[in-house]
Coordinates of C-alpha atoms and ligand atoms in Angstrom, one line a residue:
X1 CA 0.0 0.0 0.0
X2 CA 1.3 3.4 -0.9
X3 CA 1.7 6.4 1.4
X4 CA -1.5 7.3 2.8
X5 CA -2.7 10.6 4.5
X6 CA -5.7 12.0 6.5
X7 CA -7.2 15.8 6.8
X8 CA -8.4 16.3 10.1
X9 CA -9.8 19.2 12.0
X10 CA -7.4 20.7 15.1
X11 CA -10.0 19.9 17.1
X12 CA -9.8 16.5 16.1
X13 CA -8.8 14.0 19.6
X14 CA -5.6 13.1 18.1
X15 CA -4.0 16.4 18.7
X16 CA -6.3 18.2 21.7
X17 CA -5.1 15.1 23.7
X18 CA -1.8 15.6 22.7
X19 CA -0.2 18.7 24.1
X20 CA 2.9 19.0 22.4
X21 CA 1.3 18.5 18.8
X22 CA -1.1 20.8 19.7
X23 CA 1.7 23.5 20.6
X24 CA 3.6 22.9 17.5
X25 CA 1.0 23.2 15.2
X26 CA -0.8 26.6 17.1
X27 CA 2.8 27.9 16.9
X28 CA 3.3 27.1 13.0
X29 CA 2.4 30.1 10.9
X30 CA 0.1 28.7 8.2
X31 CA -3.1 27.7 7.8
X32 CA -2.4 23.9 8.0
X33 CA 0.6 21.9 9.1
X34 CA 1.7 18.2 8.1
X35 CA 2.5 15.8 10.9
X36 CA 3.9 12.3 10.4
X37 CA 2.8 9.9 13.5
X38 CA 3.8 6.2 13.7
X39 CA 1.2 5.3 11.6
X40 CA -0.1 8.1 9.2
X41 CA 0.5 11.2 7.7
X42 CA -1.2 13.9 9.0
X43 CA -2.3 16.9 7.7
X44 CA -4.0 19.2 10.3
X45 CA -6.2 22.4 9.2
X46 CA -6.4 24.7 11.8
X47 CA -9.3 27.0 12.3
X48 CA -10.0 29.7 10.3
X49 CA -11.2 33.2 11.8
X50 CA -15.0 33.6 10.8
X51 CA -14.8 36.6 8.5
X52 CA -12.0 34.5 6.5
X53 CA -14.2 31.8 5.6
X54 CA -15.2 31.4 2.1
X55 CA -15.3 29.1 -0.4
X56 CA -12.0 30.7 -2.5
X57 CA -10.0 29.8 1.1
X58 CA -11.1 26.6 0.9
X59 CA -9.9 26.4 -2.7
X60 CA -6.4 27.9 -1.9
X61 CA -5.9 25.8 0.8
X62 CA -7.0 22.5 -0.9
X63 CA -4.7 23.7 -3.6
X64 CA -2.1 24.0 -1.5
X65 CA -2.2 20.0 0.4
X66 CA -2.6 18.6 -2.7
X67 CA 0.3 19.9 -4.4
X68 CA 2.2 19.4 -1.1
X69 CA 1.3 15.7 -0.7
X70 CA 1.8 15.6 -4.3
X71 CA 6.0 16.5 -3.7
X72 CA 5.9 13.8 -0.9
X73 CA 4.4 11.1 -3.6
X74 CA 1.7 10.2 -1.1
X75 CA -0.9 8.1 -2.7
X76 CA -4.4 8.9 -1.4
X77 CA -5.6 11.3 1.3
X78 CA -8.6 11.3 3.1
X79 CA -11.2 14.4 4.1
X80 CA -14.5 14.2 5.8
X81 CA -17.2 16.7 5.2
X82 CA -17.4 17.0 9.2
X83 CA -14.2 18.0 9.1
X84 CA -14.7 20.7 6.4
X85 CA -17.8 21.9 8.2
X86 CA -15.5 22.1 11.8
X87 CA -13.1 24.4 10.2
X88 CA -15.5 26.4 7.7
X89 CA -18.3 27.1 10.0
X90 CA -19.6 29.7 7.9
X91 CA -19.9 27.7 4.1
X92 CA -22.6 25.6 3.6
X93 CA -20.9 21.4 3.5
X94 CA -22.1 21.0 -0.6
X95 CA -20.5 24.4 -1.3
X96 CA -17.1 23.7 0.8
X97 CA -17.3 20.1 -0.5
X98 CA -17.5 21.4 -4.0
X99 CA -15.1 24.0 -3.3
X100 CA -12.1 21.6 -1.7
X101 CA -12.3 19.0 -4.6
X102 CA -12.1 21.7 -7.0
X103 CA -9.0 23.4 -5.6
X104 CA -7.2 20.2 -5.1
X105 CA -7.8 19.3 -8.9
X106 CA -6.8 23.2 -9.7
X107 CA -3.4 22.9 -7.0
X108 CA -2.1 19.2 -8.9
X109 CA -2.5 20.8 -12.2
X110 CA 1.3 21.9 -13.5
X111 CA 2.7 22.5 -17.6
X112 CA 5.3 19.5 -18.2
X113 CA 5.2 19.2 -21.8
X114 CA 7.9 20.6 -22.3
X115 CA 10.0 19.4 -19.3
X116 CA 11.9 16.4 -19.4
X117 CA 11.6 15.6 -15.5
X118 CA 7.8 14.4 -15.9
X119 CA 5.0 15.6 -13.7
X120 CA 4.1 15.6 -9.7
X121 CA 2.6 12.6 -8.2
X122 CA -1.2 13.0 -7.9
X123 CA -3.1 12.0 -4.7
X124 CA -6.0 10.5 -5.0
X125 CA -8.6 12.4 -2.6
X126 CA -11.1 10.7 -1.2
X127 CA -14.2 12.8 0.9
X128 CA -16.2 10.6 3.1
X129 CA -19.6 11.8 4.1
X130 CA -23.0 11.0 2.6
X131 CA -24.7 12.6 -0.5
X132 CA -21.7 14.2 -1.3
X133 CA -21.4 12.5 -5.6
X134 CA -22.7 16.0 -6.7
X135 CA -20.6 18.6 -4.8
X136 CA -17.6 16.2 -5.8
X137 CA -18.4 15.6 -9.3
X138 CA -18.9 19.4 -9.9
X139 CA -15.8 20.9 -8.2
X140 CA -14.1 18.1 -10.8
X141 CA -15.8 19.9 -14.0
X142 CA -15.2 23.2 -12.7
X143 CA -11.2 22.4 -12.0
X144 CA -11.5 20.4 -15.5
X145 CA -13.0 23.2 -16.9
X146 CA -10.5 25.7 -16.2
X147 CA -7.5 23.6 -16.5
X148 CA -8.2 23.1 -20.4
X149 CA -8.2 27.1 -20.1
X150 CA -5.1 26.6 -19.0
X151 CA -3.5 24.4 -21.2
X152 CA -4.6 26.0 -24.3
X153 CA -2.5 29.3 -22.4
X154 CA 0.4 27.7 -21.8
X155 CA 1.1 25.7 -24.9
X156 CA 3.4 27.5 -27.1
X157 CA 3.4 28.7 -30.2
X158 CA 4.5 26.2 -32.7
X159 CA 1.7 24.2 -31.4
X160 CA -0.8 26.3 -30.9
X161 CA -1.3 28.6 -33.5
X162 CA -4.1 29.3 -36.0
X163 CA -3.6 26.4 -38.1
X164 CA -3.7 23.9 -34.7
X165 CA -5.9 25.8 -32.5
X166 CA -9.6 24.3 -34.0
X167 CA -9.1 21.0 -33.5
X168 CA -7.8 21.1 -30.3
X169 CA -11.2 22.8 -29.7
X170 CA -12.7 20.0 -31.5
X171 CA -10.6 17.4 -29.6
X172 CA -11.3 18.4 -26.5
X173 CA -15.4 19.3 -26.9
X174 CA -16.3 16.4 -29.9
X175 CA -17.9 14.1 -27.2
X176 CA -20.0 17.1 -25.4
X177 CA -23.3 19.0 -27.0
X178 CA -21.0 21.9 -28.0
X179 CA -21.6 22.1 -31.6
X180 CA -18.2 23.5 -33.4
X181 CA -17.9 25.4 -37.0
X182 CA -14.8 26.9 -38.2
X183 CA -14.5 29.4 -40.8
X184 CA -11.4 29.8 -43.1
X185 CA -9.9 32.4 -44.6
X186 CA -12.2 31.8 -47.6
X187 CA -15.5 32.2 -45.8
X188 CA -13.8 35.5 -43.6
X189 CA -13.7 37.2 -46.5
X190 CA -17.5 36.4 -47.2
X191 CA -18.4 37.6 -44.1
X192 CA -16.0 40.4 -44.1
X193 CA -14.1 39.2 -40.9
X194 CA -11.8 42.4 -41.9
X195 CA -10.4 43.0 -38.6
X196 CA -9.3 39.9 -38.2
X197 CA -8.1 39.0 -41.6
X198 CA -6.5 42.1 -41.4
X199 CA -4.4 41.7 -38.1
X200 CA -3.4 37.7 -39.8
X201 CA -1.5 39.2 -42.8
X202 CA 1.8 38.7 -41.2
X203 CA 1.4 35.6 -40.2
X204 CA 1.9 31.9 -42.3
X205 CA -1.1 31.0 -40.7
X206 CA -4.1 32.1 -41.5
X207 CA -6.5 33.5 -39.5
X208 CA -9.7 31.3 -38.6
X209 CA -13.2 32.4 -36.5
X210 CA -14.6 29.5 -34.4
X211 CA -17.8 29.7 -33.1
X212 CA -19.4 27.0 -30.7
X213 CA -22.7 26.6 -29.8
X214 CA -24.1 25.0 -26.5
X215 CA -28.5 24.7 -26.0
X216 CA -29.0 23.5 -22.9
X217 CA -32.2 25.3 -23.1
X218 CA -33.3 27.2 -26.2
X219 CA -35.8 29.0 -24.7
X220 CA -33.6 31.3 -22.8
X221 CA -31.9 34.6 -24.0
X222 CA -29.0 33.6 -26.4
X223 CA -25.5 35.1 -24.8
X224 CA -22.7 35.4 -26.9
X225 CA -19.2 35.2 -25.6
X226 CA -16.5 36.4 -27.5
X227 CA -12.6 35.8 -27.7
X228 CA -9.4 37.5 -27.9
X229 CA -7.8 34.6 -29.5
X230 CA -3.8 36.2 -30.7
X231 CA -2.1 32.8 -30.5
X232 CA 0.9 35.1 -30.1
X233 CA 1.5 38.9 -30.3
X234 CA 4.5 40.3 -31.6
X235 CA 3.1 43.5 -31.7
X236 CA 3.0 43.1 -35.7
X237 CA 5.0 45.9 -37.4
X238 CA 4.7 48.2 -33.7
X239 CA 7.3 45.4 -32.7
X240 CA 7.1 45.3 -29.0
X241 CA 10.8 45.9 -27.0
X242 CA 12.3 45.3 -24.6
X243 CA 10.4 43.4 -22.4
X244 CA 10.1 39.6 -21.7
X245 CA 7.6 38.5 -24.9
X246 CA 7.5 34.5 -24.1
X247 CA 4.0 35.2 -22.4
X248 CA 2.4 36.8 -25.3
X249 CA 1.8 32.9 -25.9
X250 CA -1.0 33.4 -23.8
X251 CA -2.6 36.6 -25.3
X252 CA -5.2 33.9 -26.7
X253 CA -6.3 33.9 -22.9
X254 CA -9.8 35.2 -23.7
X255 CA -10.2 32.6 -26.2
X256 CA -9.2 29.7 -24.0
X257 CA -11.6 31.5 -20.9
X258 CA -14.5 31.1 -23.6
X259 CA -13.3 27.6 -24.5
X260 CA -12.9 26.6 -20.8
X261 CA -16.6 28.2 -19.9
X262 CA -18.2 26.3 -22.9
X263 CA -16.7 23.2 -21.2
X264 CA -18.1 23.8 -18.1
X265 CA -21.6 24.8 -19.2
X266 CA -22.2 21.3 -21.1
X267 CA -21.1 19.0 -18.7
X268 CA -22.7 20.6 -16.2
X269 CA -25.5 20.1 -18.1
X270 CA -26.4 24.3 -17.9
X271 CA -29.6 25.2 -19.2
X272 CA -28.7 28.3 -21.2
X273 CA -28.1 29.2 -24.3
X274 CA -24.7 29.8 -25.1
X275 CA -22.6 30.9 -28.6
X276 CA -18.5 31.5 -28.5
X277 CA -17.3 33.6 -30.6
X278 CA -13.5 32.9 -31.0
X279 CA -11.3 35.3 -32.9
X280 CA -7.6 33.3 -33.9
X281 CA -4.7 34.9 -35.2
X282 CA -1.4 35.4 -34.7
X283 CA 0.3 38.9 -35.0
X284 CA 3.6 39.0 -36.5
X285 CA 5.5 41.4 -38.7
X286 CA 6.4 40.6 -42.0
X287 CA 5.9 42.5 -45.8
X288 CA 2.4 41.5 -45.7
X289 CA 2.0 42.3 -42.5
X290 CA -0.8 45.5 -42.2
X291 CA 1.1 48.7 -41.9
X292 CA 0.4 51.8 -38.9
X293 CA -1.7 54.5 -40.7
X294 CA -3.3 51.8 -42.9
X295 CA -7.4 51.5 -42.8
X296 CA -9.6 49.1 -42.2
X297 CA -13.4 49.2 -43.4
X298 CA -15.8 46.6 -41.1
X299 CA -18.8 45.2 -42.1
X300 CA -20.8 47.8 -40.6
X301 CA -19.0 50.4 -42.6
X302 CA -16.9 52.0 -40.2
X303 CA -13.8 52.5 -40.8
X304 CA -10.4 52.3 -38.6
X305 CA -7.2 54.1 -39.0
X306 CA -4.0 51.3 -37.7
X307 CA -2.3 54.1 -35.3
X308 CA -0.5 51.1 -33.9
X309 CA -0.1 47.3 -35.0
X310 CA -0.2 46.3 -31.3
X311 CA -3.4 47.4 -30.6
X312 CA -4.6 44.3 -32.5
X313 CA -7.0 42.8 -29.7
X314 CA -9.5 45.4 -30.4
X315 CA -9.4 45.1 -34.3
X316 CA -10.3 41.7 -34.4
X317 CA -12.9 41.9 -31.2
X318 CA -15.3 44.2 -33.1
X319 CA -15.8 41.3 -35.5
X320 CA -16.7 39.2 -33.0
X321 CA -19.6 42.1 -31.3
X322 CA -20.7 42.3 -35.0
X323 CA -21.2 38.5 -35.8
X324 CA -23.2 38.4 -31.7
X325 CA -25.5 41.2 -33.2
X326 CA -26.1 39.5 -36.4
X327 CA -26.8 36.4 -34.2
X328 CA -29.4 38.7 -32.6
X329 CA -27.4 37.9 -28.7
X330 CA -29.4 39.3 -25.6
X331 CA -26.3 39.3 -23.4
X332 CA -22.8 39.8 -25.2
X333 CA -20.0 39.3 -23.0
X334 CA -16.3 39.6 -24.6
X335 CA -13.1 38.9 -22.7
X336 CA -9.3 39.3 -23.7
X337 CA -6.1 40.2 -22.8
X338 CA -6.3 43.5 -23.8
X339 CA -4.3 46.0 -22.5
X340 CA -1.2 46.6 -20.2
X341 CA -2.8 49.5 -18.6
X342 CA -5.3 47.1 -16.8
X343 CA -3.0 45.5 -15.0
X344 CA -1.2 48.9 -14.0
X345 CA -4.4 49.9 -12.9
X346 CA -6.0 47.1 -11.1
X347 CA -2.5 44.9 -10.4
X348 CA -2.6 41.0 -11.2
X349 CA -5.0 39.9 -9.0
X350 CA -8.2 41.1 -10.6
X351 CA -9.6 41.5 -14.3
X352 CA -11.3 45.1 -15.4
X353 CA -14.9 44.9 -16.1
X354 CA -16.5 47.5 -18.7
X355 CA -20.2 48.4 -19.6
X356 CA -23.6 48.0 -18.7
X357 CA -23.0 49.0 -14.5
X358 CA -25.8 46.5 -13.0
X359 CA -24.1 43.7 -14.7
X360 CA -20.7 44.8 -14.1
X361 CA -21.3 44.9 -10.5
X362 CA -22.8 41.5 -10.8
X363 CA -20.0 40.2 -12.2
X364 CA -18.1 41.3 -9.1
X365 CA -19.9 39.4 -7.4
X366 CA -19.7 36.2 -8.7
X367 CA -16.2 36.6 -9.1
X368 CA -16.0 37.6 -5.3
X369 CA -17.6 33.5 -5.2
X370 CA -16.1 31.8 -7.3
X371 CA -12.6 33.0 -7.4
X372 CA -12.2 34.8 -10.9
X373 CA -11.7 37.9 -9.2
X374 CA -13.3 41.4 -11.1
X375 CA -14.4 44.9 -10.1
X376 CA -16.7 47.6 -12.4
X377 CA -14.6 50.3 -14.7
X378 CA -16.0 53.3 -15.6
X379 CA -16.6 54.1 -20.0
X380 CA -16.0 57.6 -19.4
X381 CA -17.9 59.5 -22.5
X382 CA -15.5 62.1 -22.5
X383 CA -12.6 60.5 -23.5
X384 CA -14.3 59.0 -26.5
X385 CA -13.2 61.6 -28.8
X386 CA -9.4 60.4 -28.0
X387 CA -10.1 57.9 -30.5
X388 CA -10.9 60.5 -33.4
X389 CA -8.7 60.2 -36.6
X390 CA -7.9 62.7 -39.4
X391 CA -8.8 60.8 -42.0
X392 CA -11.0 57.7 -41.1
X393 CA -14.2 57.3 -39.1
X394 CA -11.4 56.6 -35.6
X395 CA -8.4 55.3 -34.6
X396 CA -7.6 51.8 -33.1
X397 CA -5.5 53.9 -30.1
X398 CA -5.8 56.7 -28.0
X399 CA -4.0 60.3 -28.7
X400 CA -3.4 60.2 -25.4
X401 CA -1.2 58.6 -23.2
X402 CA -3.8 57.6 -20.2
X403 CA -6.6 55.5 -19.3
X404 CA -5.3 52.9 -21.9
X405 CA -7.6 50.3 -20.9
X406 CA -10.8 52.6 -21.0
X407 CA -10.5 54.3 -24.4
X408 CA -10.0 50.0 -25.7
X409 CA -13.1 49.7 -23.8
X410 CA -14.4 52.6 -25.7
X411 CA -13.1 51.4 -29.0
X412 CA -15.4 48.2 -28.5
X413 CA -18.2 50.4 -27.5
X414 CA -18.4 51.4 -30.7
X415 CA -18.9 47.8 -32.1
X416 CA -21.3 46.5 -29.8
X417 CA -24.9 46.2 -31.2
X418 CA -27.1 48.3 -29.6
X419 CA -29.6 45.6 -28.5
X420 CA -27.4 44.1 -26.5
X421 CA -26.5 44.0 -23.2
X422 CA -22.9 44.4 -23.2
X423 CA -19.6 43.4 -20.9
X424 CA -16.0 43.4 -21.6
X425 CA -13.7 42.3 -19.1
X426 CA -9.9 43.1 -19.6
X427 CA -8.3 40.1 -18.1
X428 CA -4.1 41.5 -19.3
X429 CA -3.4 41.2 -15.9
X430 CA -4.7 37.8 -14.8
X431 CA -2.5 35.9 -17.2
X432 CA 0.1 34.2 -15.6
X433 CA 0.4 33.6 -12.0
X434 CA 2.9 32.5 -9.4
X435 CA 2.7 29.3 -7.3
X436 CA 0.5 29.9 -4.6
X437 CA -3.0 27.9 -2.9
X438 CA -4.2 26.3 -6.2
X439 CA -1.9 28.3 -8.7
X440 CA 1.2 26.9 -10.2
X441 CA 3.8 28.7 -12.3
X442 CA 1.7 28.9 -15.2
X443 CA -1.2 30.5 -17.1
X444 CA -4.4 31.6 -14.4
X445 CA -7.0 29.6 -16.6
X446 CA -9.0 33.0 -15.7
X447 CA -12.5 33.5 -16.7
X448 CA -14.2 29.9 -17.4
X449 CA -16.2 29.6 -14.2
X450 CA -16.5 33.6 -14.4
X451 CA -18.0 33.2 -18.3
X452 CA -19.5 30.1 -17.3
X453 CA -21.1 31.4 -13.9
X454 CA -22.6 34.4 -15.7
X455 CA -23.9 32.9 -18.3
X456 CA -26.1 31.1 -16.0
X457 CA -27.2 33.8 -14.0
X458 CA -28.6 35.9 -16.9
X459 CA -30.2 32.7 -17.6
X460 CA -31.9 32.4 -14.8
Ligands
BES1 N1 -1.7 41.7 -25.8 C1 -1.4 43.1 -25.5 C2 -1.8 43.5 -24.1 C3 -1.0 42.8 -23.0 C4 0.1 43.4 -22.5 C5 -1.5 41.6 -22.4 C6 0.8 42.9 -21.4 C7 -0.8 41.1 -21.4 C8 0.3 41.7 -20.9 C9 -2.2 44.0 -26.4 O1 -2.4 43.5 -27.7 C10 -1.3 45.2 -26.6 O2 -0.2 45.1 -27.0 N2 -1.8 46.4 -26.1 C11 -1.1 47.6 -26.1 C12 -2.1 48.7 -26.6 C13 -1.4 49.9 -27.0 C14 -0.5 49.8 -28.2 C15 -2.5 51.0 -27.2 C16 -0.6 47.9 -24.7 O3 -1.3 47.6 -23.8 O4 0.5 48.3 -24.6
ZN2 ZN1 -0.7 43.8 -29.0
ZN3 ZN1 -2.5 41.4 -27.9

């Protein structure tokens, strides 16, 4: 029998009855300390202060034992829910249930394709308590969910590109009721994708425009979530310098958060009614590549000067808000990895989220839940007219240097149909994280369970 380990409570007899244990572990410094007796491994969670509760603490720390027991190649641990509900007094036991298996799925997840040392050890986790199939089989889908977000981030570009990207969609989603249809350069040009066929002229690979269905219910308002999907940015001709480029991998982050969210929703069985809207390319300079100062005339007849080649996320977004109004969307939610200034503004802890205020705020909210952290930005009217051009309809930047991430939320304004109810959530600064609770090293997976979370609740 392999290594074994058990989660208990510090109230649990085997330490208040032990003195010295119970010393040690009220004298360590974090939230939960592993003890090895004669016969088991140990792994105590003290108790956490009432206003501390919440289901995202659960998540970290369930993150943070698995990956632990992981580096000490035990082979299963063990959790009761009685235990959960000791130390979280405060979360309901299917929500902390939930909320423990999906951190511990989220905390073993790690990138080794590319390393030749293969992965961590994975301990099996094992929750006794009754009733508790549902909580467990749900915190799976949600880590499951977001993981694939993450994979799709992390992989790099040789691999994931343009050419690739659609069938690892179609890979990944062929044996869900996600319905997939990919359009080639051919069929952009019919629809006058020009934004995005436009950003793809560098590039060997063409561009391509996914879009995904998902009826769990067609009765209820359709929402349409679109995706920054740049497989890599170079910047295009507005090379970018000096600064370390091997993450602009991931600047297909909004793509992969729509991907992720899709998963969730159908094997969660959602009953919504869902469309993604993905946006591929890669931008990369090259003689074909689309020059600053050159115009681009959309479908809806406006037309954008190129003040800057690296301000590409917005070009090839306003396709994707004008195929969601010719779908006839309710809700239109878009999500990319738009702007450095978000993260200057907000840090790397929390996305930006512009447009309609009510929903915004929601959004908040149910990011405050379920860990995809978000907070309301203003649209400020004013600065709208920082987008005016000489000589075509507006620019794709700002004539001033400020409030970078507002004036791309106001270029997108300008693209979003006006029957819709509209969100974009600037997610630059949630890209990569650091090892910590149930992050690793690697890309966030940000924005599934937000995406995926929303969607339901404006389906309600
Ligand atoms: N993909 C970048 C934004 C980005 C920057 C994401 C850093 C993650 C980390 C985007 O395409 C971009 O280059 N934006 C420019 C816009 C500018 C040229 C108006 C930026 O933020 O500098
Ligand atoms: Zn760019
Ligand atoms: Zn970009």
């Amino acid at each position: 029998m392999g290594k074994q380990a058990v989660m208990i409570s510090v109230t649990d007899n085997r330490i208040s009855q032990n003195p010295n244990l119970k010393d040690y572990i009220d004298l360590n410094s974090s939230d939960t300390v592993t003890h090895m007796t004669e016969s088991e491994l140990l792994v105590i969670l003290k108790k956490v202060k009432q206003k501390e509760q919440s289901t995202e603490k659960i998540r970290m720390m369930a993150g943070d034992i698995a990956r632990r027991l992981g580096k000490l190649k035990v082979q299963e641990a063990t959790i009761s829910v009685e235990t959960l509900q000791t130390v979280f007094t405060e979360v309901n036991d299917h929500e902390a249930t939930m909320a423990f298996v999906e951190g511990w799925h989220l905390g073993q997840y790690e990138y080794t394709s590319y390393k030749s040392e293969k992965p961590l050890h994975h301990t099996e986790l094992h929750i006794k308590g009754d009733g508790v199939n549902e909580a467990v089989n749900n915190g799976k889908i949600r880590a499951a969910s977001m993981n694939f977000s993450r994979d799709l981030m992390n992989d790099i570009p040789s691999e994931l590109n343009p050419t690739t990207f659609p069938k690892r969609l179609k890979d990944e989603l062929e044996n869900s009721d996600v319905n997939i249809e990919v359009f080639n350069k051919v069929k952009l040009e019919e629809m006058e994708m020009n934004g995005l066929l436009t950003v793809g002229q560098g590039s060997e690979h063409d561009p391509v425009f996914v879009e995904m269905s998902y009826q769990g219910d067609a009765s209820k308002p359709l929402v349409a979530l679109v995706g920054k999907g740049v497989t890599y940015d170079t910047g295009g001709i507005n090379l970018k310098q000096g600064r370390h480029l091997s993450d602009m991998r991931m600047d297909m982050g909004g793509a992969a958060a729509v991907a992720g969210a899709m998963k969730l929703m159908a094997e969660s069985k959602a009953k919504v009614n869902v469309v993604a809207l993905l946006q591929i390319v890669e931008n990369l300079p090259d003689s074909k590549a689309i020059l600053p100062g050159d115009v681009i005339r959309y479908k809806n007849g406006k037309t954008v000067q190129i003040g800057n080649t690296d301000a590409e996320g917005r070009l090839i977004l306003a396709d994707g808000l004008l195929r969601a109004g010719e779908l006839e969307a309710e809700y239109v939610v878009d999500i990319a990895t738009l702007t450095g200034a978000i993260a200057s503004a907000l840090g790397s802890k929390l996305a930006g989220v512009f447009g309609d205020e009510d929903l915004a705020l929601k959004m908040k909210q149910l990011g405050d839940v379920n860990g995809d952290h978000n907070w309301p930005m203003p649209l400020v009217d004013s600065y709208d007219s920082y987008l005016d051009s000489d000589y075509a309809d507006f620019n794709n930047i700002s004539s001033k240097g400020e409030a970078g991430s507002i004036t791309a939320g106001l270029f997108l304004r300008r693209f979003v149909p006006g029957s819709c109810k509209w969100l974009h959530v600037d997610m630059a600064g949630m890209m990569s994280s650091k090892e910590e609770g149930y992050y690793a090293n690697s890309a966030t997976g940000f924005g599934a369970r937000l995406l995926a979370d929303y969607t339901k609740y404006v389906s309600k």
